[in-house]
Coordinates of C-alpha atoms in Angstrom, one line a residue:
Chain A
M1 CA -74.7 -84.6 86.0
K2 CA -73.0 -81.2 85.5
L3 CA -74.2 -78.7 83.0
I4 CA -71.0 -76.7 83.1
S5 CA -67.5 -77.9 84.2
A6 CA -64.5 -75.6 84.2
D7 CA -61.2 -77.2 84.9
R8 CA -58.4 -74.7 85.5
I9 CA -59.4 -72.4 82.7
G10 CA -57.6 -69.3 81.9
K11 CA -57.8 -66.5 79.3
D12 CA -55.0 -64.3 78.2
Y13 CA -55.3 -61.4 75.8
Q14 CA -52.5 -59.7 73.9
V15 CA -53.0 -55.9 74.0
G16 CA -50.2 -54.6 71.9
E17 CA -47.0 -56.1 73.3
V18 CA -48.6 -56.6 76.8
A19 CA -50.2 -59.9 77.8
V20 CA -53.3 -59.4 79.9
H21 CA -54.3 -62.3 82.1
A22 CA -58.1 -61.8 82.2
L23 CA -58.8 -65.1 83.9
K24 CA -56.5 -67.4 85.9
D25 CA -56.8 -71.0 87.0
I26 CA -60.6 -71.0 87.3
S27 CA -62.4 -74.2 88.2
F28 CA -66.1 -74.7 89.1
E29 CA -69.1 -76.8 88.3
I30 CA -72.7 -75.8 87.7
E31 CA -75.6 -78.2 87.8
P32 CA -78.8 -77.9 85.7
A33 CA -81.6 -75.6 86.9
S34 CA -79.2 -73.4 89.0
F35 CA -79.6 -69.7 89.5
V36 CA -76.0 -68.5 89.6
S37 CA -74.3 -65.1 89.8
F38 CA -70.8 -64.1 89.1
V39 CA -69.9 -60.9 91.0
G40 CA -67.0 -58.7 91.2
P41 CA -65.8 -55.2 90.4
S42 CA -65.3 -53.9 86.9
G43 CA -62.4 -55.7 85.3
S44 CA -62.6 -58.7 87.5
G45 CA -63.3 -61.0 84.5
K46 CA -67.1 -61.6 84.9
T47 CA -67.9 -60.8 81.2
T48 CA -64.9 -62.7 80.0
L49 CA -66.0 -65.8 81.9
L50 CA -69.6 -65.5 80.6
N51 CA -68.2 -65.1 77.1
L52 CA -66.3 -68.4 77.6
I53 CA -69.3 -70.2 79.0
G54 CA -71.4 -68.8 76.1
C55 CA -69.0 -70.1 73.4
L56 CA -68.4 -66.5 72.2
D57 CA -64.7 -66.9 73.1
K58 CA -62.3 -69.8 73.9
P59 CA -60.1 -70.3 76.9
T60 CA -56.4 -70.1 76.4
E61 CA -55.8 -72.9 78.9
G62 CA -57.8 -75.5 80.8
V63 CA -60.9 -77.4 79.8
L64 CA -64.4 -76.0 79.7
T65 CA -67.3 -78.3 79.1
V66 CA -70.8 -77.0 78.6
A67 CA -73.7 -79.5 78.1
D68 CA -71.2 -82.3 77.7
T69 CA -69.4 -80.5 74.9
D70 CA -65.8 -79.3 75.1
V71 CA -66.5 -75.9 73.8
S72 CA -62.7 -75.2 73.1
A73 CA -63.0 -77.7 70.2
L74 CA -65.8 -76.0 68.4
N75 CA -65.2 -74.1 65.3
R76 CA -67.1 -70.9 64.4
R77 CA -69.9 -72.6 62.6
A78 CA -70.3 -75.3 65.3
S79 CA -70.1 -72.7 68.0
A80 CA -73.0 -70.8 66.4
A81 CA -75.0 -74.0 66.1
F82 CA -74.2 -74.9 69.7
R83 CA -75.3 -71.5 71.0
G84 CA -78.5 -71.5 69.0
K85 CA -79.4 -74.9 70.5
N86 CA -78.2 -74.7 74.0
I87 CA -77.7 -71.1 75.1
G88 CA -79.8 -68.0 75.5
F89 CA -78.3 -64.5 75.9
I90 CA -79.6 -61.5 77.8
F91 CA -77.5 -58.3 77.3
Q92 CA -77.0 -55.3 79.5
D93 CA -78.2 -53.0 76.7
F94 CA -81.1 -55.4 75.8
N95 CA -79.8 -55.6 72.2
L96 CA -83.2 -56.1 70.6
I97 CA -83.4 -55.9 66.8
P98 CA -84.8 -52.4 66.2
V99 CA -86.6 -53.2 63.0
L100 CA -88.6 -56.1 64.5
T101 CA -91.6 -55.8 66.8
V102 CA -91.7 -57.3 70.3
Y103 CA -93.4 -60.4 68.8
E104 CA -90.8 -60.7 65.9
N105 CA -87.9 -60.2 68.2
I106 CA -89.0 -63.2 70.3
E107 CA -89.7 -65.2 67.1
Y108 CA -86.3 -64.3 65.6
P109 CA -84.2 -67.2 67.0
L110 CA -87.0 -69.7 66.4
L111 CA -87.1 -68.6 62.7
M112 CA -83.6 -67.8 61.9
V113 CA -81.7 -70.1 64.2
Q114 CA -83.9 -73.1 64.8
S115 CA -86.1 -72.9 61.7
L116 CA -89.2 -74.1 63.5
P117 CA -92.5 -74.4 61.7
A118 CA -94.9 -71.4 61.9
A119 CA -97.4 -73.0 64.2
E120 CA -94.8 -74.0 66.7
R121 CA -93.2 -70.6 66.6
K122 CA -96.5 -68.9 67.2
A123 CA -97.3 -71.2 70.2
R124 CA -93.9 -70.6 71.7
V125 CA -93.8 -66.8 71.2
E126 CA -97.3 -66.4 72.6
R127 CA -96.4 -68.5 75.6
F128 CA -93.3 -66.5 76.4
L129 CA -95.0 -63.2 75.7
E130 CA -97.4 -64.2 78.4
G131 CA -94.7 -65.4 80.6
V132 CA -93.0 -62.0 80.6
E133 CA -96.3 -60.2 80.6
M134 CA -95.8 -58.4 77.2
T135 CA -98.7 -59.8 75.2
G136 CA -100.3 -56.3 75.1
Q137 CA -97.1 -54.8 73.7
K138 CA -96.4 -57.4 71.1
D139 CA -96.8 -55.2 68.1
K140 CA -94.6 -52.4 69.4
Y141 CA -91.1 -51.8 68.2
P142 CA -88.2 -51.7 70.8
D143 CA -88.1 -47.9 70.7
Q144 CA -91.7 -47.7 71.8
I145 CA -91.3 -49.6 75.1
S146 CA -89.4 -48.9 78.4
G147 CA -86.1 -50.4 79.4
G148 CA -87.7 -52.9 81.8
Q149 CA -90.1 -54.0 79.1
K150 CA -87.1 -54.4 76.6
Q151 CA -85.3 -56.6 79.1
R152 CA -88.5 -58.7 79.5
V153 CA -88.6 -59.2 75.7
A154 CA -84.9 -60.1 75.8
I155 CA -85.6 -62.7 78.5
A156 CA -88.4 -64.1 76.4
R157 CA -86.2 -64.2 73.3
A158 CA -83.4 -65.9 75.3
L159 CA -85.9 -68.6 76.6
A160 CA -87.9 -69.1 73.5
T161 CA -85.5 -71.6 72.0
N162 CA -85.7 -73.8 75.2
P163 CA -82.0 -73.5 76.0
R164 CA -80.4 -75.4 78.7
L165 CA -78.6 -72.3 79.9
V166 CA -79.3 -68.6 79.9
L167 CA -76.4 -66.1 80.3
A168 CA -77.1 -62.6 81.4
D169 CA -74.3 -60.1 81.5
E170 CA -75.3 -57.2 83.9
P171 CA -79.0 -57.6 83.0
T172 CA -80.1 -55.0 85.4
A173 CA -77.3 -52.4 84.9
N174 CA -79.5 -50.1 82.8
L175 CA -82.7 -50.5 84.9
D176 CA -83.9 -48.8 88.0
S177 CA -84.0 -50.7 91.3
A178 CA -87.6 -51.7 91.2
T179 CA -87.5 -52.8 87.6
A180 CA -84.2 -54.6 88.3
Y181 CA -85.9 -56.6 91.0
T182 CA -88.8 -57.4 88.8
V183 CA -86.5 -58.6 86.0
I184 CA -84.5 -60.8 88.4
N185 CA -87.6 -62.3 89.9
L186 CA -89.0 -62.9 86.5
M187 CA -85.8 -64.8 85.6
K188 CA -86.0 -66.8 88.8
K189 CA -89.7 -67.6 88.2
L190 CA -88.9 -68.8 84.7
R191 CA -86.1 -70.9 86.0
D192 CA -88.5 -72.6 88.4
E193 CA -91.0 -73.2 85.6
L194 CA -88.6 -74.3 82.9
E195 CA -85.7 -75.6 84.9
T196 CA -83.3 -73.6 82.7
T197 CA -80.0 -72.7 84.3
F198 CA -79.5 -68.9 84.7
I199 CA -76.1 -67.4 85.1
F200 CA -75.8 -63.7 85.4
S201 CA -73.0 -61.3 86.2
T202 CA -73.6 -58.2 88.3
H203 CA -71.8 -55.8 90.6
D204 CA -75.0 -54.6 92.2
P205 CA -75.0 -55.9 95.8
K206 CA -78.8 -55.8 96.1
I207 CA -79.3 -57.9 93.0
V208 CA -76.5 -60.3 94.0
G209 CA -78.6 -61.4 97.0
E210 CA -81.2 -62.8 94.6
A211 CA -78.8 -65.5 93.3
E212 CA -78.7 -68.9 94.9
I213 CA -75.1 -69.5 94.2
I214 CA -72.6 -66.6 94.1
Y215 CA -69.1 -66.9 92.7
T216 CA -66.9 -63.9 93.5
L217 CA -64.2 -62.9 91.0
T218 CA -61.3 -60.5 91.7
D219 CA -58.6 -59.7 89.2
G220 CA -59.5 -62.7 87.1
A221 CA -59.3 -65.2 89.8
L222 CA -62.2 -67.0 91.6
Q223 CA -62.2 -65.9 95.2
G224 CA -65.1 -67.7 96.7
R225 CA -68.4 -69.5 96.2
D226 CA -71.4 -68.8 98.3
V227 CA -74.5 -71.0 98.4
K228 CA -77.5 -68.9 99.6
K229 CA -80.2 -71.5 99.4
E230 CA -80.2 -75.0 100.9
G231 CA -80.5 -77.7 98.3
S232 CA -79.0 -75.5 95.6
H233 CA -76.8 -77.1 93.0
G234 CA -73.2 -76.4 92.4
Chain B
M1 CA -86.5 -66.3 52.7
A2 CA -89.5 -64.1 53.0
D3 CA -88.5 -63.1 56.5
L4 CA -85.0 -62.3 55.3
F5 CA -86.6 -59.9 52.7
K6 CA -88.8 -58.4 55.4
I7 CA -85.9 -57.6 57.6
A8 CA -83.9 -56.3 54.7
I9 CA -86.7 -54.0 53.6
R10 CA -87.3 -52.7 57.1
N11 CA -83.6 -52.0 57.5
L12 CA -83.7 -50.0 54.3
L13 CA -86.7 -48.1 55.5
R14 CA -84.9 -47.5 58.8
Y15 CA -82.4 -45.2 57.0
R16 CA -85.0 -43.7 54.6
R17 CA -83.1 -40.7 53.5
R18 CA -80.0 -42.7 52.7
T19 CA -82.0 -45.4 50.9
L20 CA -83.8 -42.8 48.9
L21 CA -80.6 -41.0 47.9
T22 CA -78.9 -44.3 46.8
A23 CA -82.0 -45.5 45.0
S24 CA -82.3 -42.1 43.3
L25 CA -78.7 -42.2 42.1
I26 CA -79.3 -45.7 40.6
T27 CA -82.6 -44.5 39.2
I28 CA -81.0 -41.5 37.4
G29 CA -78.3 -43.8 36.1
V30 CA -80.8 -46.3 34.7
V31 CA -82.9 -43.5 33.2
F32 CA -79.9 -42.0 31.4
V33 CA -78.8 -45.4 30.1
L34 CA -82.2 -46.3 28.9
I35 CA -82.7 -42.9 27.1
F36 CA -79.2 -43.2 25.6
I37 CA -79.8 -46.8 24.4
S38 CA -83.2 -45.9 23.0
V39 CA -82.2 -42.7 21.3
S40 CA -78.9 -44.0 19.9
G41 CA -80.5 -47.3 19.0
S42 CA -83.3 -45.5 17.2
F43 CA -80.8 -43.3 15.4
K44 CA -78.7 -46.3 14.4
A45 CA -81.7 -48.2 13.1
M46 CA -82.9 -45.2 11.2
M47 CA -79.4 -44.7 9.8
I48 CA -79.1 -48.3 8.8
G49 CA -82.6 -48.1 7.3
Q50 CA -81.7 -45.1 5.2
I51 CA -78.5 -46.7 3.9
T52 CA -80.0 -50.1 3.2
D53 CA -83.5 -49.1 2.1
S54 CA -82.5 -46.3 -0.2
M55 CA -79.2 -47.4 -1.7
I56 CA -77.4 -50.5 -0.8
G57 CA -80.0 -53.1 0.0
H58 CA -79.5 -55.6 2.9
L59 CA -76.9 -57.6 1.1
Q60 CA -75.2 -57.8 -2.3
V61 CA -73.7 -60.5 -4.5
H62 CA -70.8 -59.6 -6.8
H63 CA -68.2 -61.3 -8.9
K64 CA -65.3 -62.4 -6.7
G65 CA -62.9 -59.4 -6.4
Y66 CA -65.4 -56.8 -7.5
V67 CA -65.8 -55.1 -4.1
A68 CA -62.1 -54.6 -3.8
S69 CA -62.2 -52.6 -7.1
I70 CA -65.7 -51.1 -6.6
E71 CA -64.5 -47.5 -6.8
N72 CA -63.4 -48.2 -10.5
L73 CA -66.7 -49.9 -11.4
P74 CA -64.9 -52.5 -13.4
L75 CA -67.0 -53.7 -16.2
N76 CA -64.7 -56.7 -16.9
M77 CA -65.7 -58.1 -13.4
N78 CA -69.5 -58.2 -14.2
L79 CA -71.4 -61.4 -13.9
P80 CA -72.4 -63.2 -17.2
P81 CA -76.0 -64.4 -17.7
G82 CA -75.1 -68.0 -16.6
A83 CA -73.7 -66.8 -13.3
M84 CA -76.7 -64.5 -12.8
K85 CA -79.0 -67.6 -13.2
K86 CA -77.1 -69.4 -10.5
V87 CA -77.6 -66.5 -8.1
E88 CA -81.3 -66.3 -8.9
T89 CA -81.6 -70.0 -8.3
A90 CA -79.9 -69.7 -5.0
L91 CA -82.1 -66.8 -4.0
R92 CA -85.2 -68.6 -4.9
S93 CA -84.3 -71.3 -2.4
L94 CA -84.1 -68.7 0.4
K95 CA -87.6 -68.0 1.7
E96 CA -86.3 -65.1 3.7
V97 CA -85.5 -63.1 0.6
E98 CA -88.1 -60.6 -0.3
S99 CA -86.7 -59.2 -3.5
A100 CA -83.5 -58.8 -5.5
S101 CA -82.4 -56.3 -8.0
P102 CA -79.7 -56.8 -10.6
R103 CA -77.6 -53.7 -11.4
I104 CA -75.2 -52.7 -14.1
K105 CA -72.9 -50.1 -12.6
F106 CA -70.7 -48.0 -14.7
G107 CA -69.0 -44.6 -14.9
A108 CA -70.0 -42.2 -17.6
M109 CA -69.7 -38.6 -18.9
F110 CA -72.8 -36.5 -18.4
S111 CA -73.4 -33.6 -20.8
N112 CA -76.0 -31.0 -21.1
F113 CA -74.6 -30.1 -24.6
T114 CA -72.6 -27.2 -23.2
E115 CA -70.9 -28.7 -20.2
T116 CA -69.7 -32.1 -19.3
T117 CA -69.1 -33.8 -16.0
N118 CA -68.7 -37.3 -14.7
I119 CA -71.5 -39.5 -13.2
R120 CA -71.9 -43.0 -11.8
L121 CA -74.9 -44.8 -13.3
N122 CA -76.9 -47.8 -12.2
G123 CA -78.8 -49.6 -14.8
V124 CA -81.7 -51.2 -13.1
Y125 CA -85.2 -52.8 -13.6
P126 CA -87.1 -50.0 -12.0
E127 CA -89.8 -52.2 -10.3
R128 CA -87.3 -54.6 -8.8
E129 CA -85.0 -51.8 -7.7
F130 CA -87.9 -49.9 -6.0
K131 CA -88.9 -53.0 -4.3
T132 CA -85.4 -53.8 -3.1
V133 CA -84.6 -50.3 -1.9
P134 CA -88.1 -49.0 -1.1
L135 CA -86.9 -45.6 0.1
L136 CA -85.4 -44.7 -3.3
P137 CA -88.6 -43.2 -4.6
S138 CA -88.7 -40.9 -1.6
R139 CA -85.3 -39.5 -2.6
I140 CA -86.8 -38.3 -5.9
T141 CA -87.7 -34.7 -5.1
E142 CA -88.6 -33.5 -8.5
G143 CA -90.1 -35.4 -11.5
K144 CA -91.5 -38.9 -11.4
A145 CA -90.5 -41.9 -9.2
A146 CA -90.2 -44.1 -12.2
I147 CA -87.7 -44.8 -15.1
E148 CA -88.9 -45.6 -18.5
K149 CA -86.5 -46.6 -21.3
G150 CA -84.7 -43.5 -22.5
E151 CA -85.1 -41.7 -19.2
I152 CA -82.6 -41.0 -16.5
L153 CA -82.7 -40.0 -12.8
I154 CA -79.9 -37.7 -11.8
P155 CA -78.5 -36.4 -8.5
I156 CA -80.1 -33.0 -7.7
L157 CA -76.8 -31.3 -6.9
L158 CA -75.4 -32.4 -10.3
A159 CA -78.6 -31.0 -11.9
W160 CA -78.3 -27.7 -10.1
G161 CA -74.6 -27.4 -11.0
M162 CA -75.2 -28.2 -14.6
G163 CA -78.5 -26.2 -14.8
V164 CA -80.5 -29.2 -15.9
K165 CA -84.2 -29.5 -15.1
V166 CA -86.7 -32.3 -15.3
G167 CA -87.7 -33.0 -18.9
D168 CA -84.4 -31.7 -20.3
A169 CA -82.4 -33.8 -22.8
V170 CA -78.9 -34.9 -21.7
V171 CA -76.2 -37.1 -23.2
I172 CA -74.5 -39.9 -21.5
V173 CA -71.2 -41.1 -22.9
A174 CA -69.6 -44.3 -21.6
T175 CA -66.7 -46.6 -22.4
N176 CA -67.4 -50.3 -22.5
K177 CA -65.2 -53.1 -21.3
D178 CA -63.5 -53.3 -24.7
G179 CA -62.6 -49.6 -24.5
S180 CA -64.9 -48.4 -27.2
V181 CA -67.0 -45.3 -26.5
N182 CA -70.7 -44.9 -27.1
G183 CA -73.2 -42.2 -26.4
K184 CA -76.9 -42.0 -25.9
Q185 CA -79.4 -39.2 -25.3
F186 CA -81.7 -39.4 -22.3
K187 CA -84.6 -37.4 -21.0
V188 CA -84.3 -36.3 -17.3
A189 CA -87.2 -38.0 -15.6
G190 CA -86.4 -36.9 -12.1
L191 CA -84.0 -35.3 -9.7
M192 CA -83.0 -37.2 -6.6
E193 CA -81.3 -36.4 -3.3
S194 CA -78.2 -38.3 -2.4
A195 CA -78.6 -40.8 0.5
T196 CA -75.4 -39.7 2.0
G197 CA -75.3 -36.0 1.5
P198 CA -73.3 -33.8 -0.9
G199 CA -71.0 -35.5 -3.2
G200 CA -73.3 -38.3 -4.2
R201 CA -73.1 -38.8 -8.0
D202 CA -75.3 -41.9 -8.5
G203 CA -77.9 -41.7 -11.2
Y204 CA -80.3 -44.3 -12.5
V205 CA -81.2 -45.5 -16.0
H206 CA -83.2 -48.5 -17.2
I207 CA -81.0 -51.6 -17.4
E208 CA -81.8 -52.2 -21.0
D209 CA -80.4 -48.7 -21.8
A210 CA -77.3 -49.6 -19.9
V211 CA -76.9 -52.8 -22.0
E212 CA -77.3 -50.7 -25.1
L213 CA -75.0 -47.9 -24.0
L214 CA -72.3 -50.4 -23.0
R215 CA -72.8 -52.4 -26.2
M216 CA -73.2 -55.6 -24.3
T217 CA -74.0 -58.6 -26.5
E218 CA -75.6 -60.2 -23.5
M219 CA -76.5 -58.6 -20.1
E220 CA -73.7 -58.7 -17.7
I221 CA -74.6 -57.7 -14.1
S222 CA -72.3 -55.8 -11.8
E223 CA -74.2 -56.6 -8.6
I224 CA -77.4 -58.1 -7.3
A225 CA -78.8 -56.1 -4.4
I226 CA -81.0 -58.2 -2.1
R227 CA -83.7 -57.2 0.4
L228 CA -84.8 -59.6 3.3
K229 CA -88.2 -59.9 4.8
D230 CA -86.7 -59.7 8.3
F231 CA -83.6 -57.6 8.7
D232 CA -82.7 -59.4 11.9
K233 CA -82.0 -62.5 9.9
L234 CA -79.3 -60.7 8.0
V235 CA -76.3 -62.6 9.3
P236 CA -77.7 -66.1 9.0
V237 CA -79.1 -65.5 5.5
T238 CA -75.8 -64.0 4.4
D239 CA -74.0 -67.0 5.7
R240 CA -76.4 -69.4 4.0
L241 CA -76.3 -67.6 0.7
D242 CA -72.5 -67.5 0.9
A243 CA -72.5 -71.2 1.5
L244 CA -74.9 -71.8 -1.4
L245 CA -72.7 -69.9 -3.8
A246 CA -69.3 -71.0 -2.4
G247 CA -69.4 -74.1 -4.6
E248 CA -69.6 -72.2 -7.8
V249 CA -66.1 -72.0 -9.3
D250 CA -64.6 -70.8 -12.6
K251 CA -62.5 -72.9 -15.0
A252 CA -59.4 -72.1 -12.8
G253 CA -61.2 -73.5 -9.8
K254 CA -61.5 -70.1 -8.1
P255 CA -64.8 -69.0 -6.6
I256 CA -67.0 -66.9 -8.8
F257 CA -69.1 -65.1 -6.3
E258 CA -68.7 -63.0 -3.2
V259 CA -71.5 -62.1 -0.8
H260 CA -71.4 -59.1 1.4
N261 CA -74.0 -57.6 3.7
W262 CA -74.4 -53.8 4.2
E263 CA -71.8 -53.8 7.0
K264 CA -69.0 -54.6 4.6
L265 CA -70.3 -52.2 1.9
S266 CA -71.0 -49.0 3.8
P267 CA -68.7 -46.8 5.8
F268 CA -71.7 -46.1 8.0
Y269 CA -71.1 -49.4 9.6
N270 CA -68.3 -47.9 11.6
I271 CA -70.6 -45.2 12.9
A272 CA -73.0 -48.0 13.9
R273 CA -70.1 -49.8 15.7
M274 CA -69.2 -46.5 17.4
I275 CA -72.7 -46.2 18.7
D276 CA -72.5 -49.8 20.1
L277 CA -69.2 -48.9 21.7
M278 CA -70.6 -45.8 23.3
T279 CA -73.5 -47.8 24.6
F280 CA -71.1 -50.3 26.1
F281 CA -69.2 -47.5 27.9
I282 CA -72.4 -45.9 29.1
K283 CA -73.4 -49.3 30.6
L284 CA -70.0 -49.5 32.2
M285 CA -70.6 -46.0 33.8
L286 CA -73.9 -47.3 35.1
I287 CA -72.2 -50.4 36.6
A288 CA -69.7 -48.0 38.3
I289 CA -72.5 -45.9 39.7
V290 CA -74.4 -48.8 41.1
L291 CA -71.2 -50.5 42.3
I292 CA -69.9 -47.5 44.2
S293 CA -73.2 -46.3 45.6
I294 CA -74.4 -49.7 46.8
M295 CA -71.0 -50.7 48.2
N296 CA -70.9 -47.4 50.0
V297 CA -74.3 -47.7 51.5
M298 CA -73.8 -51.4 52.5
I299 CA -70.4 -50.7 54.1
M300 CA -72.1 -47.9 56.1
A301 CA -75.0 -50.3 57.0
V302 CA -72.6 -53.0 58.3
Y303 CA -70.5 -50.4 60.2
E304 CA -73.6 -48.9 61.9
R305 CA -75.0 -52.3 62.8
I306 CA -71.9 -54.0 64.2
R307 CA -73.5 -54.6 67.6
E308 CA -76.7 -55.8 66.0
I309 CA -74.7 -58.2 64.0
G310 CA -72.9 -59.3 67.1
T311 CA -76.3 -59.9 68.8
I312 CA -77.7 -62.0 66.1
A313 CA -74.5 -63.9 65.7
A314 CA -74.3 -64.6 69.5
I315 CA -77.9 -65.8 69.4
G316 CA -76.7 -68.5 66.9
T317 CA -77.7 -67.1 63.5
P318 CA -75.7 -69.0 61.0
P319 CA -73.1 -66.9 59.1
R320 CA -74.8 -67.7 55.8
K321 CA -78.1 -66.1 57.0
I322 CA -76.2 -63.0 58.1
L323 CA -74.6 -63.0 54.6
S324 CA -78.0 -63.4 53.0
M325 CA -79.5 -60.6 55.1
F326 CA -77.0 -58.0 53.7
L327 CA -77.0 -59.4 50.2
I328 CA -80.8 -59.2 50.1
E329 CA -80.6 -55.6 51.3
G330 CA -78.3 -54.7 48.5
L331 CA -80.5 -56.7 46.1
C332 CA -83.6 -54.8 47.2
L333 CA -81.8 -51.5 46.7
G334 CA -80.9 -52.6 43.2
V335 CA -84.4 -53.8 42.4
L336 CA -85.9 -50.5 43.7
G337 CA -83.5 -48.5 41.5
A338 CA -84.0 -50.7 38.5
I339 CA -87.9 -50.6 38.8
S340 CA -88.0 -46.8 39.4
G341 CA -85.4 -46.2 36.8
G342 CA -87.3 -48.4 34.3
V343 CA -90.6 -46.7 34.9
L344 CA -89.2 -43.2 34.8
G345 CA -87.2 -44.0 31.7
V346 CA -90.2 -45.3 29.8
I347 CA -92.2 -42.1 30.8
L348 CA -89.3 -39.9 29.7
L349 CA -89.0 -41.7 26.4
W350 CA -92.7 -41.3 25.8
G351 CA -92.3 -37.6 26.5
I352 CA -89.4 -37.5 24.0
N353 CA -91.5 -39.1 21.4
M354 CA -94.4 -36.8 22.1
A355 CA -92.0 -33.8 21.7
K356 CA -91.4 -35.0 18.0
I357 CA -87.8 -34.0 17.9
A358 CA -86.6 -33.6 14.3
F359 CA -83.1 -34.0 12.9
D360 CA -81.4 -34.3 9.5
F361 CA -79.5 -37.2 8.1
G362 CA -77.6 -36.6 4.8
L363 CA -80.0 -34.7 2.7
Q364 CA -83.0 -36.2 4.4
K365 CA -84.5 -33.3 6.4
G366 CA -86.8 -33.3 9.4
I367 CA -86.5 -37.0 10.3
I368 CA -88.6 -37.4 13.5
L369 CA -86.7 -39.0 16.3
S370 CA -88.6 -42.1 17.2
A371 CA -86.9 -43.4 20.4
S372 CA -88.2 -46.9 21.1
L373 CA -87.1 -49.1 24.0
V374 CA -86.5 -52.7 23.1
P375 CA -87.8 -54.9 26.1
A376 CA -84.5 -56.9 25.8
D377 CA -82.6 -53.6 26.6
L378 CA -84.9 -52.9 29.6
W379 CA -84.3 -56.4 31.0
T380 CA -80.6 -56.2 30.3
V381 CA -80.2 -52.9 32.1
S382 CA -82.3 -54.1 35.0
A383 CA -80.4 -57.4 35.3
I384 CA -77.1 -55.5 35.2
V385 CA -78.2 -53.1 38.0
I386 CA -79.6 -56.0 40.2
L387 CA -76.6 -58.2 39.6
V388 CA -74.1 -55.4 40.3
S389 CA -76.1 -54.5 43.4
V390 CA -75.6 -58.0 44.8
I391 CA -72.0 -58.1 43.8
A392 CA -71.4 -54.7 45.4
S393 CA -73.0 -55.9 48.7
L394 CA -70.9 -59.1 48.7
Q395 CA -67.9 -57.6 50.4
P396 CA -69.8 -55.8 53.2
A397 CA -72.0 -58.9 53.6
L398 CA -69.0 -61.2 53.9
R399 CA -67.5 -58.9 56.4
A400 CA -70.7 -59.0 58.5
S401 CA -71.0 -62.8 58.3
R402 CA -67.4 -63.3 59.3
M403 CA -67.6 -61.0 62.3
E404 CA -66.7 -62.5 65.6
P405 CA -69.7 -62.0 67.9
I406 CA -67.5 -61.1 70.9
D407 CA -65.7 -58.4 68.9
A408 CA -69.0 -57.1 67.5
L409 CA -70.7 -56.9 70.9
R410 CA -67.8 -54.9 72.3
H411 CA -68.1 -52.4 69.5
V412 CA -69.2 -48.9 70.7

């Protein structure tokens, strides 16, 4: 059973009077519990593709199915509900909510998106705080912790809702090498524990090597697929 | 919901200076409105009190058509004893009525034996008149606050002009409704200030002297002034009395009586209305202040937090919750401004009352300004501020809730 299925999807933008073909004729399938990377230079379409998979945008052609749902058919409200239930996001700039503490940032989607009861929220937040080794920092605000710690919090926030898929757009771009490795290994460890599919984009060759399946994009077209680990899905 | 308030309050605290400035602006607006409402309201209440309690009474009953000719004081439109009884019966059935005073009003010549001038006289039962217009005795500046038979109270300016003092003898000459002239000598019992300032020419005599002077075979009343126990019930009582007397018709089938409250009888009602109108416009200014300042700050808040909005939208926050977040932020600003404005306004009003600011109204000197804030006004102003704050936040909040996460996340 495939978690994601893209069948000849494309994405065109209109910039003024010029049509920009951001993605062209892309097809792939990703199975659950995969650890996948989309790589390519800037402007190759990595972020656009992640946005389509994350239901933040819609393909202009082709069919994209995520978790058995044709995401092209979802309206704004349904997209938000679908994302809240199935997808976690990790951003390059961490995008933590500055007025909330570490604890509250992780709790945010459980409260505002999934409306879980207090006891369940507490259990989940504490579990993920421990998972990303941030229990000691739980009462700090984002501006009181380092970049690596922020990304750990972002990972915990993305996973707290038990999503089937976590999308990370250049999650290590703003981190030093050592922290970047730590973050990627943390993502991989949590994938192993939770069997959540992780898809991240990067142009850092050292980080790329950590992915088990690597899709290469150039000028909006899928150029290749590389499976690094035997038995990987995809 | 509590969490939405927590986030809203923290976001307001995040931009402390801006929040403080906006809340201060609203606070100042609320304070000025409350002070204006209280001071103008107190002035209005005092003015109405002076008019009704020292001259007109709360409402009056006349013969139909009398008020239209009131400047002529037409004796042929007085109420005969039978009609007067009907009015008194109706008044007895209204438990809200505290007292009523029948008056015979007429124009006369006033003579000090060397000079003559004109005067308007009210023939009254002194006890009933003083009970119906209780400030009348306070207008008597010289002499006694009572009228015996054969005595007259005259306006102080007229007394000064004619060189008349308390205890002097004067002659009143009046024409009755048949056109015959009669005169009677009176002793000046007291001098009284006009309720409305220079120009007031109303004097008072005992009603039985008026009957005698006008050679009435039976007492015919020009008007009945009425005082209510509770002034706030003026309109319903006027309506009920009007309804009670509406059935009384003359031989031609026309209504005998007309009932008017002070608003229809005094030109000061227009001043009271102007005060109300000014209060309305002051409230409009407050609405404009709140609307512009809150809308400005919320537009800024949305603009500055576009990426944040994109993040929470991407995570899956429903648009209605994003809308609520910003509405609550505006609401909190409004509540903050309303509370601080209310508290500061009450303190300043207390200070104004402590300062015992005095002013004059007509010939009444040194009336102490007693600005009192009616709780209903405080709640109304607070509700306006809070409601307008939410309305002002609506457009920015809708913009935030309708933002496409992908566009918002791209925002630099």
